[in-house]
CSV table of C-alpha atoms in Angstrom, one decimal:
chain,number,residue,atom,x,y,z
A,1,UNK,CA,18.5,-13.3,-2.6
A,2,UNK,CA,15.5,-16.0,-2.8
A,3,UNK,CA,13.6,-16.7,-6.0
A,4,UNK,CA,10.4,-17.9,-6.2
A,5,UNK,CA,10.4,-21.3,-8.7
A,6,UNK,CA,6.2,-21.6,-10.9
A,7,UNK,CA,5.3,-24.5,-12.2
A,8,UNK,CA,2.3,-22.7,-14.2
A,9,UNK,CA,-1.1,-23.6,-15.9
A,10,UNK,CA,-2.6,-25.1,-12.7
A,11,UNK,CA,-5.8,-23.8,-12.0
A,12,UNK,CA,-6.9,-22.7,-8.6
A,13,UNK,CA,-9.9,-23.1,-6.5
A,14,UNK,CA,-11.3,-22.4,-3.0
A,15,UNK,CA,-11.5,-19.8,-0.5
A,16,UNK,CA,-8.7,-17.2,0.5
A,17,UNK,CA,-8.6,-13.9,2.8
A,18,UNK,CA,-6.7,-10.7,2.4
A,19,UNK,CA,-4.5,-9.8,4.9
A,20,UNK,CA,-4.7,-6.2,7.0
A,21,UNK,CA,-3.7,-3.4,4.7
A,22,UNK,CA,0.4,-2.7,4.9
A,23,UNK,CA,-0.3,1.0,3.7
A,24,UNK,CA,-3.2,1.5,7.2
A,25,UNK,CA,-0.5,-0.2,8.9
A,26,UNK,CA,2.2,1.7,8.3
A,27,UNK,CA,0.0,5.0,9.2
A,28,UNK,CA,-1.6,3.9,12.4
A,29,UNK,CA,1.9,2.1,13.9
A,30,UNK,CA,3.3,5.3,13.6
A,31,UNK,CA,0.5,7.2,15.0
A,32,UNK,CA,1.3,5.5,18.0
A,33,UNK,CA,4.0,7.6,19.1
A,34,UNK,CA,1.4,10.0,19.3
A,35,UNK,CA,0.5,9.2,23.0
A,36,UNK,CA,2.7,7.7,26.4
A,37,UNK,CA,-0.4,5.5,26.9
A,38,UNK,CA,-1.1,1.9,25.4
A,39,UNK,CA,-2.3,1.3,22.0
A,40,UNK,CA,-3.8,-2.1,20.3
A,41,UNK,CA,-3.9,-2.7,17.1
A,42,UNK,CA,-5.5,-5.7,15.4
A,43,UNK,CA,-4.7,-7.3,12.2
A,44,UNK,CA,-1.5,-6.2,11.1
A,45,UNK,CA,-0.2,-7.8,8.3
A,46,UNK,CA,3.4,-9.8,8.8
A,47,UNK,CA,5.1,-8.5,5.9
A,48,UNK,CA,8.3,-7.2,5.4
A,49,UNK,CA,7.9,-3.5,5.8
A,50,UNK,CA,5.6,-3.6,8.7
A,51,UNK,CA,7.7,-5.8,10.4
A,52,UNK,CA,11.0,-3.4,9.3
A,53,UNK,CA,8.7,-0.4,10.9
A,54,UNK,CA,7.4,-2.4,14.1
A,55,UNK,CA,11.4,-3.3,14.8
A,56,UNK,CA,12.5,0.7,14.2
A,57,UNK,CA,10.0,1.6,17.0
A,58,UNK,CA,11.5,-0.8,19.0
A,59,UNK,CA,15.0,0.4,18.6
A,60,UNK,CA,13.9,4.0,19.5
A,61,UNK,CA,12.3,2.7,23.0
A,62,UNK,CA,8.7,1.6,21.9
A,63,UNK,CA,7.3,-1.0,24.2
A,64,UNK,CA,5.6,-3.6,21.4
A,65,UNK,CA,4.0,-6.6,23.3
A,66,UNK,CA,2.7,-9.6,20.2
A,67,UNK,CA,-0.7,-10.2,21.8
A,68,UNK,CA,-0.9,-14.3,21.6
A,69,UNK,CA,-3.6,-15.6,19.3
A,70,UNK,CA,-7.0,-17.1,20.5
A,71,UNK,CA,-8.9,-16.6,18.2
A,72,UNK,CA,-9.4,-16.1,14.3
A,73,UNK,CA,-10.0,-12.2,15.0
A,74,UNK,CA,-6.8,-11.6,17.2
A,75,UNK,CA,-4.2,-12.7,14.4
A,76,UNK,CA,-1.6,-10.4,14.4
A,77,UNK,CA,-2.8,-8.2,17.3
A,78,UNK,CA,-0.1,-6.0,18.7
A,79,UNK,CA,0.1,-3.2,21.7
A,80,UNK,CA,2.5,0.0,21.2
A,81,UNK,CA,3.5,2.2,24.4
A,82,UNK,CA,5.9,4.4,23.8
A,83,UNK,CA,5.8,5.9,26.8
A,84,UNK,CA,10.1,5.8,27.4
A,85,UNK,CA,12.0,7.2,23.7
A,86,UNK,CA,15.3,6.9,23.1
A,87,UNK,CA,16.1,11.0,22.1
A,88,UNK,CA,19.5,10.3,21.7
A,89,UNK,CA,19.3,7.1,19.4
A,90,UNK,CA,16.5,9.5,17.5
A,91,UNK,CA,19.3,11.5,16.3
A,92,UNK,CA,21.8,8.8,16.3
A,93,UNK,CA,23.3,7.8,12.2
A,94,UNK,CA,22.3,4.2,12.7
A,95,UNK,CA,18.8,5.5,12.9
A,96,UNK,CA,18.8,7.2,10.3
A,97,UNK,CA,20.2,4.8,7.7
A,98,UNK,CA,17.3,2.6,8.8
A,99,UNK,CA,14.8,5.0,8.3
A,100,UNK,CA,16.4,5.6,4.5
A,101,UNK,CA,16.0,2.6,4.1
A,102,UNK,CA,12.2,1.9,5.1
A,103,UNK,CA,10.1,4.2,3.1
A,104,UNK,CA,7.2,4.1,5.7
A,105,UNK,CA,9.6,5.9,8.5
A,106,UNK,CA,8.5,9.0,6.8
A,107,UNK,CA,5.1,8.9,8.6
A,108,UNK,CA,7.2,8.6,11.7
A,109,UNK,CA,8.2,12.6,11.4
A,110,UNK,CA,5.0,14.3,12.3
A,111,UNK,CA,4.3,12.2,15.5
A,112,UNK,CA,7.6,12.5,16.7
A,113,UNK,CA,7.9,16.9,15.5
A,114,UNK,CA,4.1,16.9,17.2
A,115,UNK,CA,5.2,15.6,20.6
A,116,UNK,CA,8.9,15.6,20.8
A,117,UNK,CA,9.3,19.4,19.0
A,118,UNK,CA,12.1,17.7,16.8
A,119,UNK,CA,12.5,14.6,14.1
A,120,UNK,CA,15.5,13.7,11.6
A,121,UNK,CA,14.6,12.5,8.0
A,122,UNK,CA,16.9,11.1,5.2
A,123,UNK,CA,15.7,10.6,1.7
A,124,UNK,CA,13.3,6.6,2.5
A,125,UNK,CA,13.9,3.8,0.3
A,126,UNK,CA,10.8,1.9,-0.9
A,127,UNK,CA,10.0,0.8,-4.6
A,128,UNK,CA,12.0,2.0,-7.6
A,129,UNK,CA,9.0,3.1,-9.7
A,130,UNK,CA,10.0,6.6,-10.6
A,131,UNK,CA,10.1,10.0,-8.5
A,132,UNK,CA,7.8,10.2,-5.4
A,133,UNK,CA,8.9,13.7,-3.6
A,134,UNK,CA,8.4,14.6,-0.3
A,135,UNK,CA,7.7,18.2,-0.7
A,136,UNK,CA,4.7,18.2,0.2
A,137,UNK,CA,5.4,16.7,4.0
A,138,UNK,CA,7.9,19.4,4.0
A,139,UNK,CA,5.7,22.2,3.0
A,140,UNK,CA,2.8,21.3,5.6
A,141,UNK,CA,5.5,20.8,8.4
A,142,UNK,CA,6.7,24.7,7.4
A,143,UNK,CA,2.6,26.2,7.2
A,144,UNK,CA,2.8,24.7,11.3
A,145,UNK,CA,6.1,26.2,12.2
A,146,UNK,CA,8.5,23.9,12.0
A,147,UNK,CA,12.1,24.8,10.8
A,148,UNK,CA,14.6,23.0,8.4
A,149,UNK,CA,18.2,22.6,8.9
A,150,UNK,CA,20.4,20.4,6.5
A,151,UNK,CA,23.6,19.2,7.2
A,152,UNK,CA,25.1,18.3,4.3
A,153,UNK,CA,27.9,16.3,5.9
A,154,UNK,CA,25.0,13.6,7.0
A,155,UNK,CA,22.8,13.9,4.0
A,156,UNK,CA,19.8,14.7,6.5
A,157,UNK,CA,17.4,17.3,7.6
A,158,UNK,CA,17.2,18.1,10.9
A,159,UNK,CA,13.3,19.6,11.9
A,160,UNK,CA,12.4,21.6,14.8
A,161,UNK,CA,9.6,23.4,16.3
A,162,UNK,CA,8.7,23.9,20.0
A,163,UNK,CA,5.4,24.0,19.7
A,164,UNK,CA,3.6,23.5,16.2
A,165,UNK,CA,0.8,26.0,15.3
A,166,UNK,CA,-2.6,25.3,13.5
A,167,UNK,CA,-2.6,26.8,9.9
A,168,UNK,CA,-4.5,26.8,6.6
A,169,UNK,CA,-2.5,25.3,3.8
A,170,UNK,CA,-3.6,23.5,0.8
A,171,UNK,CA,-1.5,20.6,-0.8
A,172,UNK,CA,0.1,20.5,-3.7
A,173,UNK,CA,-0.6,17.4,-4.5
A,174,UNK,CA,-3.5,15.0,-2.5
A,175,UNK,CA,-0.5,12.9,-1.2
A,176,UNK,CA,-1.7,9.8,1.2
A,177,UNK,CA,1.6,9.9,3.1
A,178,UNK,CA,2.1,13.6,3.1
A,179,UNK,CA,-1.7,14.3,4.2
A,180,UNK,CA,-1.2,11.6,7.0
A,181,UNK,CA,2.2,13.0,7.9
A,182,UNK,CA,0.4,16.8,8.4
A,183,UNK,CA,-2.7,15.6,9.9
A,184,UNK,CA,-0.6,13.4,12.6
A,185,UNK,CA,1.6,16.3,13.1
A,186,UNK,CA,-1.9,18.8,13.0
A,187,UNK,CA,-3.6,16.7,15.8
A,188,UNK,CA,-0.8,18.1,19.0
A,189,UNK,CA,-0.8,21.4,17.1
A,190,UNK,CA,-2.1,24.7,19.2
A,191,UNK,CA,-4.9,26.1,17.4
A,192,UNK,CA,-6.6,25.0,14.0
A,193,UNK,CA,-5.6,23.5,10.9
A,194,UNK,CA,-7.4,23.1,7.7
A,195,UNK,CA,-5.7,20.8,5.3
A,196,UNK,CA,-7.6,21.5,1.8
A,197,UNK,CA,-7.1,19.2,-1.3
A,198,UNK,CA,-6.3,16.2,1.5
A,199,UNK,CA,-5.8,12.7,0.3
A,200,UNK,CA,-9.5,10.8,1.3
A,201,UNK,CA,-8.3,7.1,1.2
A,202,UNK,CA,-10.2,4.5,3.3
A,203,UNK,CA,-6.8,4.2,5.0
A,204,UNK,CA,-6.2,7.8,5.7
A,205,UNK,CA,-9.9,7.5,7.2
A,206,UNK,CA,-8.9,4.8,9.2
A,207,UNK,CA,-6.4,6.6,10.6
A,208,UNK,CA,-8.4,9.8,11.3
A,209,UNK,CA,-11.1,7.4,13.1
A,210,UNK,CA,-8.4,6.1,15.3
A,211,UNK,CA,-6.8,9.3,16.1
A,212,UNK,CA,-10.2,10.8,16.8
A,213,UNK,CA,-11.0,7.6,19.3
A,214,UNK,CA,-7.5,8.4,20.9
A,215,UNK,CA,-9.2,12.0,21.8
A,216,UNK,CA,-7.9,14.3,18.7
A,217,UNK,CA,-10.6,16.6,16.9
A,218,UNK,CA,-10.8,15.9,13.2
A,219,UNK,CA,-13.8,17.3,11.2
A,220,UNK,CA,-14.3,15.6,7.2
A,221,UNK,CA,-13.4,12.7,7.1
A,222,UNK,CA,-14.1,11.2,3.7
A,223,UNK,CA,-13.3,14.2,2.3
A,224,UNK,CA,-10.7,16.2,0.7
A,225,UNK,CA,-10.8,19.3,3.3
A,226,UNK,CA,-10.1,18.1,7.1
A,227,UNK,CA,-10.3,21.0,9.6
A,228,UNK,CA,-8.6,19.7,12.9
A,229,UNK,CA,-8.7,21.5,16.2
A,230,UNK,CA,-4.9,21.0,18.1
A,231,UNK,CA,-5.5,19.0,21.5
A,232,UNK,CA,-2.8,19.0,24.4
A,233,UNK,CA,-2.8,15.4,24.6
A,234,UNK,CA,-3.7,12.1,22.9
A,235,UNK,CA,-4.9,8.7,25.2
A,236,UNK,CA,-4.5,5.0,24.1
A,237,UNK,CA,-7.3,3.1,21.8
A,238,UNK,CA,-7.9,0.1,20.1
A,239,UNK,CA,-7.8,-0.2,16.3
A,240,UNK,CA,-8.6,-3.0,13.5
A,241,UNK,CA,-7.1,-2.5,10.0
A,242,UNK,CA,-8.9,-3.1,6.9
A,243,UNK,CA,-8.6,-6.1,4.5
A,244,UNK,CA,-5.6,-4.7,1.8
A,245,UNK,CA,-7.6,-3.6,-0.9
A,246,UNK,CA,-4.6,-4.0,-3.2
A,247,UNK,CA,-4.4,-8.1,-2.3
A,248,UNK,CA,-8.2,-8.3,-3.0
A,249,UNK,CA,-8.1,-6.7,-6.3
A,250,UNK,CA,-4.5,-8.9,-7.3
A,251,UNK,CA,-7.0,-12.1,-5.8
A,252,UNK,CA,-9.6,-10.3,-8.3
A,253,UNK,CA,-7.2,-10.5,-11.3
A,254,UNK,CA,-5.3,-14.2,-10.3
A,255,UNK,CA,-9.2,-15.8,-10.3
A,256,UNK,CA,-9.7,-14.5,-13.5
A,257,UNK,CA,-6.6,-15.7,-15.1
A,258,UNK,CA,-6.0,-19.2,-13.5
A,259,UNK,CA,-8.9,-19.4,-11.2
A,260,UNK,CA,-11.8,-22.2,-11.1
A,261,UNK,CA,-14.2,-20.6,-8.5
A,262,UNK,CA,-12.4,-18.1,-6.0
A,263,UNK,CA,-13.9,-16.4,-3.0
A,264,UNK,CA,-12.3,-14.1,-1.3
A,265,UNK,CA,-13.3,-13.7,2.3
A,266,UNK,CA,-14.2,-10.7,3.9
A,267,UNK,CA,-13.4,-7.9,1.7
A,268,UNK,CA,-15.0,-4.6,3.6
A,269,UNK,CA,-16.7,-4.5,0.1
A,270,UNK,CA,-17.8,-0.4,0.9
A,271,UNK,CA,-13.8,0.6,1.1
A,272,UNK,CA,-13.2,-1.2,-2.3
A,273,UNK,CA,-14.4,1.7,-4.4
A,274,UNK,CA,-14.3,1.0,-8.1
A,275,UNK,CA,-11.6,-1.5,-7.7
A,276,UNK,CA,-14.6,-4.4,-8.9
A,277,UNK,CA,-16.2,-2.2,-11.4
A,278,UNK,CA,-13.1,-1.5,-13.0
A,279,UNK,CA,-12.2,-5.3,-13.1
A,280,UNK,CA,-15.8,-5.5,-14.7
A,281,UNK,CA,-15.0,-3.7,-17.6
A,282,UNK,CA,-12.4,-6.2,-17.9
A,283,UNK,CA,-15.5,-8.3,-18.4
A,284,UNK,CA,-14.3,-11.0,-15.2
A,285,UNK,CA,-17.8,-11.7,-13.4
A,286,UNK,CA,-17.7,-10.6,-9.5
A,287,UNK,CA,-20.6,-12.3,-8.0
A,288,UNK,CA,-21.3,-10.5,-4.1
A,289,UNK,CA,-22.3,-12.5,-1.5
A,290,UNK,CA,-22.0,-10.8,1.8
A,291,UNK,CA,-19.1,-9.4,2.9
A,292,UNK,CA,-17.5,-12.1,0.0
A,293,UNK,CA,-16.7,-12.2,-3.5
A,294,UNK,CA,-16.7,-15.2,-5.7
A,295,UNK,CA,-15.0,-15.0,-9.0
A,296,UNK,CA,-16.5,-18.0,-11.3
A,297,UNK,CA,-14.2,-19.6,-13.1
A,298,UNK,CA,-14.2,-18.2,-16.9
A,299,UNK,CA,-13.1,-19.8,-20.5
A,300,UNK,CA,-12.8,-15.8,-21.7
A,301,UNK,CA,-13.5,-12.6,-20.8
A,302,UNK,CA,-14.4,-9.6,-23.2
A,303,UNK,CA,-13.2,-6.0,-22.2
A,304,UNK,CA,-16.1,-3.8,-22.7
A,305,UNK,CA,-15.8,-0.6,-24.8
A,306,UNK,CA,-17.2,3.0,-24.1
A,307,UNK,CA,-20.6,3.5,-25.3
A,308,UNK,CA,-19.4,5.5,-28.7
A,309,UNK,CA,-17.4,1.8,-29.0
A,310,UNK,CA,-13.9,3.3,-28.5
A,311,UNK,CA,-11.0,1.9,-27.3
A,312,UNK,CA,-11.3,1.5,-23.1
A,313,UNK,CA,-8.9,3.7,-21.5
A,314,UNK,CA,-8.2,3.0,-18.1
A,315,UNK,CA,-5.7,5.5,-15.5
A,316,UNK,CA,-5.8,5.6,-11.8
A,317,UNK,CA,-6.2,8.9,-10.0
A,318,UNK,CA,-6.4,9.9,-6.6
A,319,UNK,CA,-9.5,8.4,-4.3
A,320,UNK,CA,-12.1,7.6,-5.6
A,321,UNK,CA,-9.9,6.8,-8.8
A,322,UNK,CA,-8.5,4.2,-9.4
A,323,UNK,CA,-5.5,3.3,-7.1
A,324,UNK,CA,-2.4,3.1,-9.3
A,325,UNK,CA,-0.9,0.2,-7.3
A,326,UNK,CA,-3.3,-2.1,-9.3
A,327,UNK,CA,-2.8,-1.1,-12.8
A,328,UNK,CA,0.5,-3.6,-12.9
A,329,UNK,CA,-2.2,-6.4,-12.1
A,330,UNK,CA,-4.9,-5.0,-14.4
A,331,UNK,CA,-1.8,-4.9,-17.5
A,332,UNK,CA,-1.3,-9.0,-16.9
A,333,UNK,CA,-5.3,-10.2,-16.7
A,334,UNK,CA,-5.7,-7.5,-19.9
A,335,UNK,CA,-3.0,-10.0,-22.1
A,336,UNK,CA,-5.8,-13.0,-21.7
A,337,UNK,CA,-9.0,-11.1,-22.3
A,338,UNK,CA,-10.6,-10.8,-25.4
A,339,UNK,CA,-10.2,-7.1,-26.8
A,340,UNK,CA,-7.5,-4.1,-26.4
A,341,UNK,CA,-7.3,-1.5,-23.3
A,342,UNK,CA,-5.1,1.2,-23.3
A,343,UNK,CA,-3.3,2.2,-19.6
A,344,UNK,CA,-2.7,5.3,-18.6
A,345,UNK,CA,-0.3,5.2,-15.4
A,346,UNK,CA,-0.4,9.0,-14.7
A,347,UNK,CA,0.8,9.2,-11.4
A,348,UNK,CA,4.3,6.9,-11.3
A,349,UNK,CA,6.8,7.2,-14.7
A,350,UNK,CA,8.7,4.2,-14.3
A,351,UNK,CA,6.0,1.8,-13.2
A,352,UNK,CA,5.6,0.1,-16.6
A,353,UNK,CA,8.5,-0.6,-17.5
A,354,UNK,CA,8.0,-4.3,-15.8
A,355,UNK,CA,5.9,-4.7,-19.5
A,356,UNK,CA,9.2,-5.9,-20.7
A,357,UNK,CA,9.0,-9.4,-19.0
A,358,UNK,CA,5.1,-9.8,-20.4
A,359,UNK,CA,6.4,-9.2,-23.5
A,360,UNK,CA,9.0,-12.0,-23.2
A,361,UNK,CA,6.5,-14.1,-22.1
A,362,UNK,CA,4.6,-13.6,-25.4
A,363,UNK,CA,2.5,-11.1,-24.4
A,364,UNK,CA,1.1,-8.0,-26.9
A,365,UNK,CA,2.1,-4.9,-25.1
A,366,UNK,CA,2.4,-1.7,-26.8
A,367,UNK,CA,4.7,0.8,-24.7
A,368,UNK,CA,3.5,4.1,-25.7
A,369,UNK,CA,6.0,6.1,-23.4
A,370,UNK,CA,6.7,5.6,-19.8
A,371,UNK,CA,2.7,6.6,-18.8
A,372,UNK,CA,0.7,4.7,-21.2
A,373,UNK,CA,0.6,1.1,-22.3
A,374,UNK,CA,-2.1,-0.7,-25.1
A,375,UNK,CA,-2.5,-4.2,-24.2
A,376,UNK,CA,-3.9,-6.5,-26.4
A,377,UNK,CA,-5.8,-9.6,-25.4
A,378,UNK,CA,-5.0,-13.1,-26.4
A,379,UNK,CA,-8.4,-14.4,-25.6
A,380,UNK,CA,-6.6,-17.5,-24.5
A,381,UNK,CA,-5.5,-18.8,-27.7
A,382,UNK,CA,-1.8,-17.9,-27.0
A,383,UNK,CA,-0.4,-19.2,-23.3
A,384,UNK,CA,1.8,-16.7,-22.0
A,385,UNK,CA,6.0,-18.8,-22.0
A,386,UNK,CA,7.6,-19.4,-18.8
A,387,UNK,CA,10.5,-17.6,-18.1
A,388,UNK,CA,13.1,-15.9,-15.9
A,389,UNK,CA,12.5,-12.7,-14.3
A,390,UNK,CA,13.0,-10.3,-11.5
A,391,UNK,CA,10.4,-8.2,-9.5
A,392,UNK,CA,11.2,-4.3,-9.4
A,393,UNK,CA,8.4,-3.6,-6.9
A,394,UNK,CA,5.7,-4.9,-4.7
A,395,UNK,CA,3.3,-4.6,-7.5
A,396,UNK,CA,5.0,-5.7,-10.9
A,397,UNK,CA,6.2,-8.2,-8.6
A,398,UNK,CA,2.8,-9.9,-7.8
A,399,UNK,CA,1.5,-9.5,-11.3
A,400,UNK,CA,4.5,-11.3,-12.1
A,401,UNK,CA,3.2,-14.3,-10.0
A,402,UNK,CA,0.0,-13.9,-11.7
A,403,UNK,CA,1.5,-14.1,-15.1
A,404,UNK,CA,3.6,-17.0,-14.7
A,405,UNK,CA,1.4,-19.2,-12.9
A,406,UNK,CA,-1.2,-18.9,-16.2
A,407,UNK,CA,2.3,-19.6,-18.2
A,408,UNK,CA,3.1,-22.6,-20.1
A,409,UNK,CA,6.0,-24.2,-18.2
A,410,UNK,CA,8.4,-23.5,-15.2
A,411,UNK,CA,9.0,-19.4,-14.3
A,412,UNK,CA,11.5,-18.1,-11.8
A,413,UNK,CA,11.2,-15.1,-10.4
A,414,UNK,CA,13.8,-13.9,-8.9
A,415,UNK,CA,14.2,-10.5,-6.0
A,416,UNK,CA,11.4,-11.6,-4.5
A,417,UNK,CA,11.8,-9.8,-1.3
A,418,UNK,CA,9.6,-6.7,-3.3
A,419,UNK,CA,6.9,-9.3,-2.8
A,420,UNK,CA,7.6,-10.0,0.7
A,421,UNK,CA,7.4,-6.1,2.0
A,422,UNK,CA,3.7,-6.3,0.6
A,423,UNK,CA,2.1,-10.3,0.5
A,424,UNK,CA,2.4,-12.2,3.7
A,425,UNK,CA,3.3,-15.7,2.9
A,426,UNK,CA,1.5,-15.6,-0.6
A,427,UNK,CA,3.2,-18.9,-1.8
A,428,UNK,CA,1.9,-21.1,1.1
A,429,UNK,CA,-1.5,-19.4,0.5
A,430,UNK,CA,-2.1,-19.7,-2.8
A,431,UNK,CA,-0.6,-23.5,-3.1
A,432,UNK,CA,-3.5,-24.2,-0.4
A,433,UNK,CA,-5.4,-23.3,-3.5
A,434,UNK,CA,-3.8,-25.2,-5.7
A,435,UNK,CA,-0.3,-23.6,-7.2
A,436,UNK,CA,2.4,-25.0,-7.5
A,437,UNK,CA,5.3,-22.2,-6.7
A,438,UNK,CA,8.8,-22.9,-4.3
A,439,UNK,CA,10.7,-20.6,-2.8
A,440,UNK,CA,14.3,-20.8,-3.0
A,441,UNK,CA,17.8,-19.1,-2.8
């Protein structure tokens, strides 16, 4: 287990750039199974679960061929042919205890049901941060044809169809991974499907866009109904992934906190949402410039109230909302700002708890129940304590970070692989900016 060691209340200046987005990466590397032919993708982030899913294609026959770097625009450039798959390992126990234990292998189901007529899926690992069902992959597989077995004995469910059909279903919920599961499986189907109440994520557009350049026939994307006409085949592309919006807005909330003038490079600022408006009503200043964003380095920052001067309430929801991976961050830069904010995490029920270590680090956290959370702000005139901790998931994990390098003394935090699956090297990035953090074992 490695641990990262803070030294906190440094403050940080310069320039930094997000990495690709994990959750577009995760989508589009397994879209790749899709087709026999070459695919490239740029810009794929070396993190722990990419680089989990990227070695399970390669285990189930995927040629993947690191493209060398030559220049700043080819880092982490990869080609997938998977032209040659192992059907026997596909049903083999090793793989699926890896796929339990890789959340992301979920998204590898439709391709392979769409062009290989059968898939086997265990319950994936990922973050402990409550329930997060896969019904609704399951229920979108059925509306195309495909059939369920489960055999008890392996703890799996064995899915089958010989040729999926194009249907009309609407979601139960306007899941990312479920809707990118169906529309993956949708693309090989025979005949039409309309997917209604679909997820509309920049990243599920991304990997409609890519799917469409590889020759499938997608109509709305952007929106929340996709009608997609089933094609026999699918040829290779090229694809770039989009700056992780979640890094940006955790680069957003670290400025504001312990930052003395931070830009942050290249942001695709019109896939960003409301991620800086909400950090505005935090009252942090997000100066545009370009493509950049340069976060000035503030004594205080006032959260604003709503117009009839109530309490801010802020919950994430579905795109356009407000994407709940962030809240965790929004909770630490809320202890130093000058007012109260209530948080309203409707979407996960055990994603708060991680309030516990702010509160042990001095922070004034009202837990309402396992949804809703009131912060209020110190306004700086109480430093958050060092202390120990462990990271539960990607996200708590990083607001940790944030937390203890505005702290008064040495932090550890420890499980720091949770960070790892989601931030690529984020201690040798942000000490080029001026922390001061270790890693250790």
């Amino acid at each position: 287990m490695a641990a990262f060691i803070i030294e906190g209340g440094h403050q940080l200046s310069g320039t930094i750039t997000p990495q690709g987005a994990k959750n577009e990466a995760l989508q589009v590397i397994c879209a790749t199974l899709l087709t026999n032919e070459p695919v490239t993708i740029e810009n794929i982030p070396n993190i722990r679960d990419v680089n989990n899913l990227i070695q399970l294609l390669k285990d189930i026959g995927v040629k993947v061929d690191r493209q060398p770097i030559t220049n700043s625009q080819q880092q982490n450039t990869y080609t997938f042919q998977a032209d040659d798959l192992n059907l026997d390992y596909l049903a083999s126990d090793e793989f699926v205890k890896k796929c339990a234990e890789l959340r992301g292998s979920i998204m590898m189901i439709g391709p392979l049901l769409a062009r290989m007529g059968k898939a086997v899926v265990a319950k994936p690992g990922g973050d402990k941060i409550g329930r997060r069902r896969l019904d609704t992959h399951f229920l979108g597989f059925e509306r195309l044809g495909a059939q369920f077995n489960h055999v008890a004995e392996r703890s799996v469910y064995e899915i089958s169809a010989q040729r999926l059909r194009g249907s009309y279903m609407l979601l139960d919920e306007a899941s990312v991974t479920g809707t990118a599961n169906i529309v993956m499986a949708a693309v090989l189907a025979k005949g039409t499907t309309t997917i209604y109440n679909a997820a509309c994520e920049p990243y599920l557009q991304q990997l409609c866009k890519m799917l469409v350049h590889m020759g499938a026939r997608i109509k709305g994307i952007s929106s929340n109904l996709l009608t997609i006409e089933g094609v026999n085949r699918l040829h290779g592309t090229r694809h770039r992934i989009l700056p992780d919006m979640i890094e940006i807005g955790s680069f957003i909330g670290m400025a504001a906190m312990v930052g003395n003038g931070i830009r942050i490079k290249d942001v695709s600022l019109k896939d960003l949402g409301i991620i800086p408006n909400t950090f505005r009503r935090m009252g942090i200043k997000i100066k545009v410039e370009g493509d950049d964003l340069f976060i000035p380095c503030m004594r205080h920052y006032e959260i604003q109230s709503f117009i009839d001067g109530t309490i801010m309430t802020l919950a994430d929801a579905p795109w356009p909302g407000l994407t709940p991976d962030l809240i965790s961050v929004l909770i630490t830069v809320a202890t130093q700002a000058r007012g109260s904010v209530l948080f309203h995490q409707k979407m996960f029920e055990s994603r708060l708890f991680f309030v516990d270590k702010l509160i042990d680090m001095g922070a004034q956290i009202i837990l309402c129940d396992p949804h809703r959370a009131v912060v209020v702000g110190h306004d700086r005139k109480l430093q958050l304590k060092a202390g120990r901790m462990s990271s539960p998931d990607i996200r708590a994990g990083i607001a940790l970070l944030i937390a203890a390098l505005s702290a008064k003394g040495t932090s550890r935090i420890d499980n720091i692989e949770q960070i790892d699956r989601g931030y690529e090297n984020i201690e040798g990035r942000l000490n080029a900016l001026g922390a001061k953090i270790t890693r250790t074992t």
